[in-house]
PDB file of C-alpha atoms in Angstrom:
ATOM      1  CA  UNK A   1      93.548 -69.539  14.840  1.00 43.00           C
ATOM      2  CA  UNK A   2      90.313 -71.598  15.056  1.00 49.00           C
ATOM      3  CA  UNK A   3      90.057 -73.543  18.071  1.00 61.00           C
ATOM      4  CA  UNK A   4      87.111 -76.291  16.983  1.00 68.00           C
ATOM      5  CA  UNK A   5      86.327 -77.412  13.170  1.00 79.00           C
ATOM      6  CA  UNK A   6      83.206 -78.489  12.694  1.00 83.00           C
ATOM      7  CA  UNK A   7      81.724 -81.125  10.420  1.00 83.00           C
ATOM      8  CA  UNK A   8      79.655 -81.426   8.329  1.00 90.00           C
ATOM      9  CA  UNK A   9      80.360 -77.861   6.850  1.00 91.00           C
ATOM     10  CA  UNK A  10      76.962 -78.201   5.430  1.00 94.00           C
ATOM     11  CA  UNK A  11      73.759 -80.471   6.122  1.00 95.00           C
ATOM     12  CA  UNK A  12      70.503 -80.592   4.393  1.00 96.00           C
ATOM     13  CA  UNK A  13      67.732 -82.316   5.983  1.00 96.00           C
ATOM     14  CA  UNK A  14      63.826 -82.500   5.494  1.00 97.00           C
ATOM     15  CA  UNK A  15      61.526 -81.265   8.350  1.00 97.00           C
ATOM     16  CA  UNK A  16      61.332 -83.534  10.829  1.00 97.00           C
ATOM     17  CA  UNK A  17      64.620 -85.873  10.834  1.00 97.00           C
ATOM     18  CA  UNK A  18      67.156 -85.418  13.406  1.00 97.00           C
ATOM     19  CA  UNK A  19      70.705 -83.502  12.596  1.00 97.00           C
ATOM     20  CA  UNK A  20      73.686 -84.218  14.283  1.00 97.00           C
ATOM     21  CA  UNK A  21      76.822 -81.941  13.986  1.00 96.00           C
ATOM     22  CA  UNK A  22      79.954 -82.333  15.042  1.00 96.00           C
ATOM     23  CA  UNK A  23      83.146 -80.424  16.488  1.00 94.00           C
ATOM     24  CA  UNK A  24      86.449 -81.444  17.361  1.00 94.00           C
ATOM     25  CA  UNK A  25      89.003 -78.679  19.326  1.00 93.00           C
ATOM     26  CA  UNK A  26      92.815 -78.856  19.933  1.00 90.00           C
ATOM     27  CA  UNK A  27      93.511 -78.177  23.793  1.00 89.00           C
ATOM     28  CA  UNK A  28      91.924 -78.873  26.818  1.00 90.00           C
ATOM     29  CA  UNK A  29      88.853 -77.063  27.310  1.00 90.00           C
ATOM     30  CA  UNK A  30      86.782 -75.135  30.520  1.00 89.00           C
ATOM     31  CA  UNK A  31      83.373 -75.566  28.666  1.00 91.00           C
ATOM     32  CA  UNK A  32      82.082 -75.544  25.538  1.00 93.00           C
ATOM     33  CA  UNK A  33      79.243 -73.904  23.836  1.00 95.00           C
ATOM     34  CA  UNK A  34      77.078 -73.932  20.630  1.00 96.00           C
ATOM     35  CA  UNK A  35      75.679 -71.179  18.999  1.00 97.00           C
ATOM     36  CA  UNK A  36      73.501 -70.589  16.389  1.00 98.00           C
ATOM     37  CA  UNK A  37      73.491 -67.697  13.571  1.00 97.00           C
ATOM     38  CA  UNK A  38      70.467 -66.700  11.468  1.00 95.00           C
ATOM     39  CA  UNK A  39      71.486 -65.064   8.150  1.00 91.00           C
ATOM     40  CA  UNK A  40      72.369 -61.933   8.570  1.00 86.00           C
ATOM     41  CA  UNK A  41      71.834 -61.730  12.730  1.00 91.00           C
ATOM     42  CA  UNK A  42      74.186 -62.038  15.687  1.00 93.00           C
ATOM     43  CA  UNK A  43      74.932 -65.350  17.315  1.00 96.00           C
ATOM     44  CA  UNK A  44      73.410 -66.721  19.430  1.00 97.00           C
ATOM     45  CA  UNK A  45      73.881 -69.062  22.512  1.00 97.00           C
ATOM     46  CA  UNK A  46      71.873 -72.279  22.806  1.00 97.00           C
ATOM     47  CA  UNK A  47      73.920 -74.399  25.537  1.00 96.00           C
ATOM     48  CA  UNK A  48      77.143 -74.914  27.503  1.00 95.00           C
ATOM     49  CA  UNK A  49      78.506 -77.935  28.608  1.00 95.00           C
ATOM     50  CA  UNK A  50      81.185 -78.512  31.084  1.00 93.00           C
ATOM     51  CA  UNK A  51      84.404 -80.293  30.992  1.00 92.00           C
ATOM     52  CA  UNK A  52      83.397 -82.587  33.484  1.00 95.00           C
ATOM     53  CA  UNK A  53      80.060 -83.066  32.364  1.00 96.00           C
ATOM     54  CA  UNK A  54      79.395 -85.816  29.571  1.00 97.00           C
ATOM     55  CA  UNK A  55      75.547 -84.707  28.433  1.00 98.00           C
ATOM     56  CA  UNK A  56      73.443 -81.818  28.293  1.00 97.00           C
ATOM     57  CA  UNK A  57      69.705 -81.563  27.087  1.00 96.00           C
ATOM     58  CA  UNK A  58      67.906 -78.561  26.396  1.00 95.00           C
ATOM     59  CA  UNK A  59      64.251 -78.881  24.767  1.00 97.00           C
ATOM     60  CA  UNK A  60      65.283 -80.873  21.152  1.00 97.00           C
ATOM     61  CA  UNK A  61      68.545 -80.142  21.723  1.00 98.00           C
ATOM     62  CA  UNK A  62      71.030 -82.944  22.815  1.00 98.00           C
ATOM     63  CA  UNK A  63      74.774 -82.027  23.771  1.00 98.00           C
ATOM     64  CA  UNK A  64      77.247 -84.802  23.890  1.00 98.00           C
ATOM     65  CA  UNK A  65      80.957 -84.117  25.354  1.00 97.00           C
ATOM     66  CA  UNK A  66      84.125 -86.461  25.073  1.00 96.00           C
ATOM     67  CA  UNK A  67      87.168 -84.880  26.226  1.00 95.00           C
ATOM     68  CA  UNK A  68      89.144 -87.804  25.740  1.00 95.00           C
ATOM     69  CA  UNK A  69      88.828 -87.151  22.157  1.00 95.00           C
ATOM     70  CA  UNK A  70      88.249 -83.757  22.332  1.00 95.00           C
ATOM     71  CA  UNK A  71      85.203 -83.968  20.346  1.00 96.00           C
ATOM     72  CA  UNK A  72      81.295 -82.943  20.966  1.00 96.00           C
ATOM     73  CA  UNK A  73      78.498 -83.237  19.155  1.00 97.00           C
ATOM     74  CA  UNK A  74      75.129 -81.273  18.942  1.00 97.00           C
ATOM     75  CA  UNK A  75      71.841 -82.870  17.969  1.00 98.00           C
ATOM     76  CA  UNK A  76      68.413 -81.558  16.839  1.00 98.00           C
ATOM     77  CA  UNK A  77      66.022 -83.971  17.189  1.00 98.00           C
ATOM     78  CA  UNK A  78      62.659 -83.497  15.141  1.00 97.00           C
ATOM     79  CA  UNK A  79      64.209 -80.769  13.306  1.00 97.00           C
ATOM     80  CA  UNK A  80      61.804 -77.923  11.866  1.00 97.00           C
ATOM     81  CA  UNK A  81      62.316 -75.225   8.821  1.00 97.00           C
ATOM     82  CA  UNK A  82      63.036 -72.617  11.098  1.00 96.00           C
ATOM     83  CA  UNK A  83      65.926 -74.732  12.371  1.00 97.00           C
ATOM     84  CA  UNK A  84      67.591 -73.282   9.098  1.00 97.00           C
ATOM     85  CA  UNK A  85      70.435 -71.442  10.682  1.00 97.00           C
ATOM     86  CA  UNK A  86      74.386 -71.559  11.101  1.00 96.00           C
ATOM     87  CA  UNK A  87      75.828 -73.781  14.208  1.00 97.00           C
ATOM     88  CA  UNK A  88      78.629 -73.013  15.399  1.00 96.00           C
ATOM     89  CA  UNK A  89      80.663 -74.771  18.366  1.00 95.00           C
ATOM     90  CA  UNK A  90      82.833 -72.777  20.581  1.00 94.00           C
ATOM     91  CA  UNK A  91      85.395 -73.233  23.327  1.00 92.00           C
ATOM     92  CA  UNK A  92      86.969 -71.739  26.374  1.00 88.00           C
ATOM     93  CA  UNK A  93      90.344 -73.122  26.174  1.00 84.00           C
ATOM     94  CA  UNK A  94      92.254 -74.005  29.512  1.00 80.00           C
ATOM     95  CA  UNK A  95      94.984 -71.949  28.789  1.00 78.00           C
ATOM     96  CA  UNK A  96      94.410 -69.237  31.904  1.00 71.00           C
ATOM     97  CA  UNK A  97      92.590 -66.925  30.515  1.00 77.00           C
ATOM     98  CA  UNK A  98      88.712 -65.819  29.267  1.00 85.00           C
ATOM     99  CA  UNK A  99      89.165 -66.262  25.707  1.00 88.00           C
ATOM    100  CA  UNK A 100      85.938 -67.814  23.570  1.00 90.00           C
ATOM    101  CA  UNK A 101      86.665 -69.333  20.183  1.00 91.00           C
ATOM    102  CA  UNK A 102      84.752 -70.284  17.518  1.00 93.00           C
ATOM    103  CA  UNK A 103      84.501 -73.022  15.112  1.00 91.00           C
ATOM    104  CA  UNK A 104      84.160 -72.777  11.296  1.00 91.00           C
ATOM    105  CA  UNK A 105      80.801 -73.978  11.927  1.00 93.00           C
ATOM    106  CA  UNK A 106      78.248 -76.094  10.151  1.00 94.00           C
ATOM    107  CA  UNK A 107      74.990 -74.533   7.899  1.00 96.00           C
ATOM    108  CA  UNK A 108      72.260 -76.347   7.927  1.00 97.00           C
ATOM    109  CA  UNK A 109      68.999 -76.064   5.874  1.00 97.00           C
ATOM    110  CA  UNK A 110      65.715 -77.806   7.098  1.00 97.00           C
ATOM    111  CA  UNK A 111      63.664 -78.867   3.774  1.00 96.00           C
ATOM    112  CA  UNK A 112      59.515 -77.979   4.356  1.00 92.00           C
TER     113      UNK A 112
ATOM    114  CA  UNK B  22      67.467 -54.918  29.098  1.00 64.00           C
ATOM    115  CA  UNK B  23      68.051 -54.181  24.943  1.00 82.00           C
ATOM    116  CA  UNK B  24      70.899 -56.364  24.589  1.00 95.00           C
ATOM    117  CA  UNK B  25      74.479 -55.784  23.298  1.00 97.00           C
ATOM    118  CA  UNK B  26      73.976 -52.871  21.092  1.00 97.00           C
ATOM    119  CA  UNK B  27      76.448 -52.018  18.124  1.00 98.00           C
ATOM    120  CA  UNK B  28      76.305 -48.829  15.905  1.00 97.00           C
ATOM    121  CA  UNK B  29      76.502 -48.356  12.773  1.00 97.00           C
ATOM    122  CA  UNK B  30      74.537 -51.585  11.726  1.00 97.00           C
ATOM    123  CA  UNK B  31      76.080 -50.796   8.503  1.00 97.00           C
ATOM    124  CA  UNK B  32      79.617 -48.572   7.142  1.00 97.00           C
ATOM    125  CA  UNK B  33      80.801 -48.388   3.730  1.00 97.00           C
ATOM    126  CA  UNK B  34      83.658 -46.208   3.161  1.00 97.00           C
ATOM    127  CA  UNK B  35      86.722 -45.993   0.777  1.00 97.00           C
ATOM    128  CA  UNK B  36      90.065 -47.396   1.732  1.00 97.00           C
ATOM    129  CA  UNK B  37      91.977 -45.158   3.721  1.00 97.00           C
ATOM    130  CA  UNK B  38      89.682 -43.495   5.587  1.00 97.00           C
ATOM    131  CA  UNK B  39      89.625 -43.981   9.317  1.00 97.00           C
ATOM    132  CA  UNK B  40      86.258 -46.096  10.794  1.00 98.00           C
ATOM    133  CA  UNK B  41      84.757 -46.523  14.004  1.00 98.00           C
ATOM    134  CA  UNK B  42      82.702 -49.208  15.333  1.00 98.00           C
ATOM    135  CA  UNK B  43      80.736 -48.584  18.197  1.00 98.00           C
ATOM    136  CA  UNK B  44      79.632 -51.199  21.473  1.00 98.00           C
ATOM    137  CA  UNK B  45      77.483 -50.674  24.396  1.00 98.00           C
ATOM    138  CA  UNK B  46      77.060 -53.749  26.660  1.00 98.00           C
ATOM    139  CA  UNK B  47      74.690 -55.545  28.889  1.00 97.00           C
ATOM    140  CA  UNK B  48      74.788 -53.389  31.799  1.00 95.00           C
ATOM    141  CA  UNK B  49      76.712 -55.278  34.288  1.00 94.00           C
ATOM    142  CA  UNK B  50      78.570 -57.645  32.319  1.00 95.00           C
ATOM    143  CA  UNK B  51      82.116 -57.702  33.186  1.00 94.00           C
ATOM    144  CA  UNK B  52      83.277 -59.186  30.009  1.00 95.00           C
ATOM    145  CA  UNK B  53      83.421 -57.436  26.486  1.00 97.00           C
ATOM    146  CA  UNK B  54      84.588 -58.906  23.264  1.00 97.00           C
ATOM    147  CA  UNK B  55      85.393 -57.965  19.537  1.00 98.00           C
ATOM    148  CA  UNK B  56      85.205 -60.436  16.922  1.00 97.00           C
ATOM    149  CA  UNK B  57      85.588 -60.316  12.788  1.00 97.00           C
ATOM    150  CA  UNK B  58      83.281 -62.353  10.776  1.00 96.00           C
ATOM    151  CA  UNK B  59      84.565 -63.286   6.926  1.00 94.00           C
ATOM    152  CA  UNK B  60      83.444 -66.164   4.696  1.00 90.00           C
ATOM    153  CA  UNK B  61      87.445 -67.200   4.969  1.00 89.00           C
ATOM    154  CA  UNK B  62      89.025 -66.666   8.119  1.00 89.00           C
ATOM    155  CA  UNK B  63      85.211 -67.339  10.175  1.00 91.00           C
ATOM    156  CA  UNK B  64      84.790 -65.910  13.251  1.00 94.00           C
ATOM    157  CA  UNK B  65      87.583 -64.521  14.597  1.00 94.00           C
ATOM    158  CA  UNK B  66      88.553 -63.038  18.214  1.00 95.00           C
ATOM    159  CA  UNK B  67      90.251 -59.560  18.389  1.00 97.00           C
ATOM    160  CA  UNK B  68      90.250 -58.387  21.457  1.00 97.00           C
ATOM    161  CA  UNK B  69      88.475 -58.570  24.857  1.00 96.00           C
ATOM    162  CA  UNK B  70      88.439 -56.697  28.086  1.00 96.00           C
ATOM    163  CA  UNK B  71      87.819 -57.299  31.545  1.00 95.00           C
ATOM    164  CA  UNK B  72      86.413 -54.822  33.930  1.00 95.00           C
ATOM    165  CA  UNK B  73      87.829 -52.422  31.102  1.00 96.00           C
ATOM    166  CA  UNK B  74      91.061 -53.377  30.464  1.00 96.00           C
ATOM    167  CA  UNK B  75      92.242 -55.336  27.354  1.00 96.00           C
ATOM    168  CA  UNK B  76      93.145 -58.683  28.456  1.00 94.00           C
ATOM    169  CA  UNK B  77      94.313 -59.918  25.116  1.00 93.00           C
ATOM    170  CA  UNK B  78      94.971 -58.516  22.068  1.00 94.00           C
ATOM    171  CA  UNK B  79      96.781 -61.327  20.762  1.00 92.00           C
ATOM    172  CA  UNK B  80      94.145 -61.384  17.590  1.00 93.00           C
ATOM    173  CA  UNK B  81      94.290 -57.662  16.452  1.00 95.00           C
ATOM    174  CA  UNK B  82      95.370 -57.972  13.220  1.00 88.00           C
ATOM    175  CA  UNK B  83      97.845 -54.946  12.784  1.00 86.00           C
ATOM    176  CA  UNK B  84      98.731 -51.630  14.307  1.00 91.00           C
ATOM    177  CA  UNK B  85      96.014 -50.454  12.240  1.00 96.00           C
ATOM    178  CA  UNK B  86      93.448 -51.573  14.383  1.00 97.00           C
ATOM    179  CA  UNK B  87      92.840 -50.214  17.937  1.00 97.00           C
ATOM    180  CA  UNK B  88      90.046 -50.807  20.803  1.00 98.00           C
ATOM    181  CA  UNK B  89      89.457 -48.658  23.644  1.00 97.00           C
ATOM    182  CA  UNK B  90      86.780 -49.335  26.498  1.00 98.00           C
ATOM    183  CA  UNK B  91      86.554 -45.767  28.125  1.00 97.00           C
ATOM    184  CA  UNK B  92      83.783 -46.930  30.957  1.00 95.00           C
ATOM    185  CA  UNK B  93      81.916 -49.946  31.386  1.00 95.00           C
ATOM    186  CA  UNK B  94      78.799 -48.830  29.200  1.00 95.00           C
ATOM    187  CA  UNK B  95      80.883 -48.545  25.601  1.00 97.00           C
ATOM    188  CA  UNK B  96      83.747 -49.426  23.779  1.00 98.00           C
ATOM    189  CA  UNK B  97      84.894 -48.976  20.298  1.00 98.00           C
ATOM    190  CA  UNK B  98      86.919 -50.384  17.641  1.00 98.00           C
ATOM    191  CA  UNK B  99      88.752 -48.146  15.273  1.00 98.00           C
ATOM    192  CA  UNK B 100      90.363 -49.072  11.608  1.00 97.00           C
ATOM    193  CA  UNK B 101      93.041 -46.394  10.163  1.00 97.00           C
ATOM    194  CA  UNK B 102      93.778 -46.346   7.891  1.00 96.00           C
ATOM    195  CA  UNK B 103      91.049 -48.709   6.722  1.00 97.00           C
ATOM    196  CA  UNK B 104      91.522 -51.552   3.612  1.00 96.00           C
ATOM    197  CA  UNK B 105      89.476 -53.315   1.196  1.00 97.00           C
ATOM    198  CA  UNK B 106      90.707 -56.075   3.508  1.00 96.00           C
ATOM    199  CA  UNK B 107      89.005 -55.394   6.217  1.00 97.00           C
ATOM    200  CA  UNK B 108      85.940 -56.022   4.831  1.00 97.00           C
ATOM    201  CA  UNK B 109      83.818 -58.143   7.337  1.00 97.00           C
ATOM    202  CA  UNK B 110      81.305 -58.303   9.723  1.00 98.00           C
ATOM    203  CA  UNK B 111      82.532 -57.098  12.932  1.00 98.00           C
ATOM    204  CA  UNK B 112      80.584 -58.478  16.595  1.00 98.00           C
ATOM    205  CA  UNK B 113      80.659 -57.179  19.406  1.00 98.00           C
ATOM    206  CA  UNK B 114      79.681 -59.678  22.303  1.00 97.00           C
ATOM    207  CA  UNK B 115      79.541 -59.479  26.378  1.00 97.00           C
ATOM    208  CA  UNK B 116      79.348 -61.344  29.333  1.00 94.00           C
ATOM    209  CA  UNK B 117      78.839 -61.331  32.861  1.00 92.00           C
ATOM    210  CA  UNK B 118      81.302 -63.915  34.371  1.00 82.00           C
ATOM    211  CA  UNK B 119      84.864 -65.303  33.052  1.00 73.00           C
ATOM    212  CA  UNK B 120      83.195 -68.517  31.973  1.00 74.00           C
ATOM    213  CA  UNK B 121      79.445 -68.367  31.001  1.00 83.00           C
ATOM    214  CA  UNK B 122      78.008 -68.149  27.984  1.00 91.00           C
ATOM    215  CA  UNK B 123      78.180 -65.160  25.526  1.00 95.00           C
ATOM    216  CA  UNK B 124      75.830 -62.164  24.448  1.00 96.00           C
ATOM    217  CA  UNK B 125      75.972 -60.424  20.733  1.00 97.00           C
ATOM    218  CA  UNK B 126      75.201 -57.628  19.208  1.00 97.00           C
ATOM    219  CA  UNK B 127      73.873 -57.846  15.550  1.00 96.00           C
ATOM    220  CA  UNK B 128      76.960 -56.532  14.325  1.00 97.00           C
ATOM    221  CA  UNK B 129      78.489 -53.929  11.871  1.00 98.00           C
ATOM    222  CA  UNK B 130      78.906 -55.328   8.491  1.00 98.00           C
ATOM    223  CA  UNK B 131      81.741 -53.001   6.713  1.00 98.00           C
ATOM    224  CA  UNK B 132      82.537 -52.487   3.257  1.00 98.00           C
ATOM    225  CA  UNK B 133      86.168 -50.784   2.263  1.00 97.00           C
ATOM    226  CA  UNK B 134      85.874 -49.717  -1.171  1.00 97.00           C
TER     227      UNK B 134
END
């Protein structure tokens, strides 16, 4: 079973506007991660966040991180076309072992 | 290094016959894991393995699926008999520590006809 959901499923934006995506998860967590998915391609990772940390940046890329509520969010600041892509949120649950699981993940299209 | 690499990039076969998806790792990664990607169910874990041994296999849908990681440099996951069903995009993904972030492959999307 999923651990996060994310939300919006789907977000359509023109060039240049922010996005903001969010995930909610279900137990406690070690870390979690975002990913991002090009149609067709593999995943892949843009930036982990730690339980005990509460914000992460990474170039236009802002990570947010409440554990009380078991939530994070991702945002994309000055968004561009080539943002276009998949997001997906993903966790490492505290449950003693290694697993990584993924959110339903959120598609989001970047208008020229 | 080339990455995780997966083989075939693409399978189409008819139901029943037996298929086998193919992963080598980054070298030196310690972690390896199989997911299945469908427009239903998402991204879903099967299995993963730690210094070659399956750790969990809790999300192996049936006795119809099977992994093996011989060595550290492949594994593979086999379907048999295979089912329309099973119809997804199938990852496989490594890493080198217990709780870093994760490398893919570009996947094998299969088609059971």
């Amino acid at each position: 079973s999923q651990q996060g959901e994310e939300d919006p499923q789907a977000l359509s934006i023109q060039e240049g506007e922010n996005a903001t995506m969010n995930c909610s998860y279900k137990t406690s967590i070690n870390n979690l991660q975002w990913y991002r998915q090009n149609s067709g391609r593999g995943l892949v990772h843009l930036i982990l966040i730690r339980s005990n940390e509460r914000e992460k940046h990474s170039g236009r890329l802002r990570v947010t991180l409440d554990t009380s509520k078991k939530s994070s969010s991702l945002l994309i600041t000055a968004s561009r076309a080539a943002d276009t892509a998949s997001y997906f949120c993903a966790t490492d649950p505290n449950t003693g072992g290694f697993k990584t699981i993924f959110g339903a993940g959120t598609r989001l299209f970047v208008k020229a | 290094d080339a990455g995780v690499i997966q083989s075939p990039r693409h399978e189409v076969t008819e139901m029943g016959q037996e298929v086998t998806l193919r992963c080598k790792p980054i070298s030196g990664h310690d972690y390896l894991f199989w997911y299945r990607q469908t427009m239903m169910r998402g991204l879903e874990l099967l299995i993963y393995f730690n210094n070659n041994v399956p750790i969990d296999d809790s999300g192996m849908p049936e006795d119809r699926f099977s992994a093996k990681m011989p060595n550290a440099s492949f594994s593979t996951l086999k379907i048999q008999p295979s089912e329309p069903r099973d119809s997804a995009v199938y990852f496989c993904a490594s890493r080198p520590g217990g709780r870093e972030k994760l490398f893919f492959g570009s996947g094998t999307q299969l088609s059971v006809l």
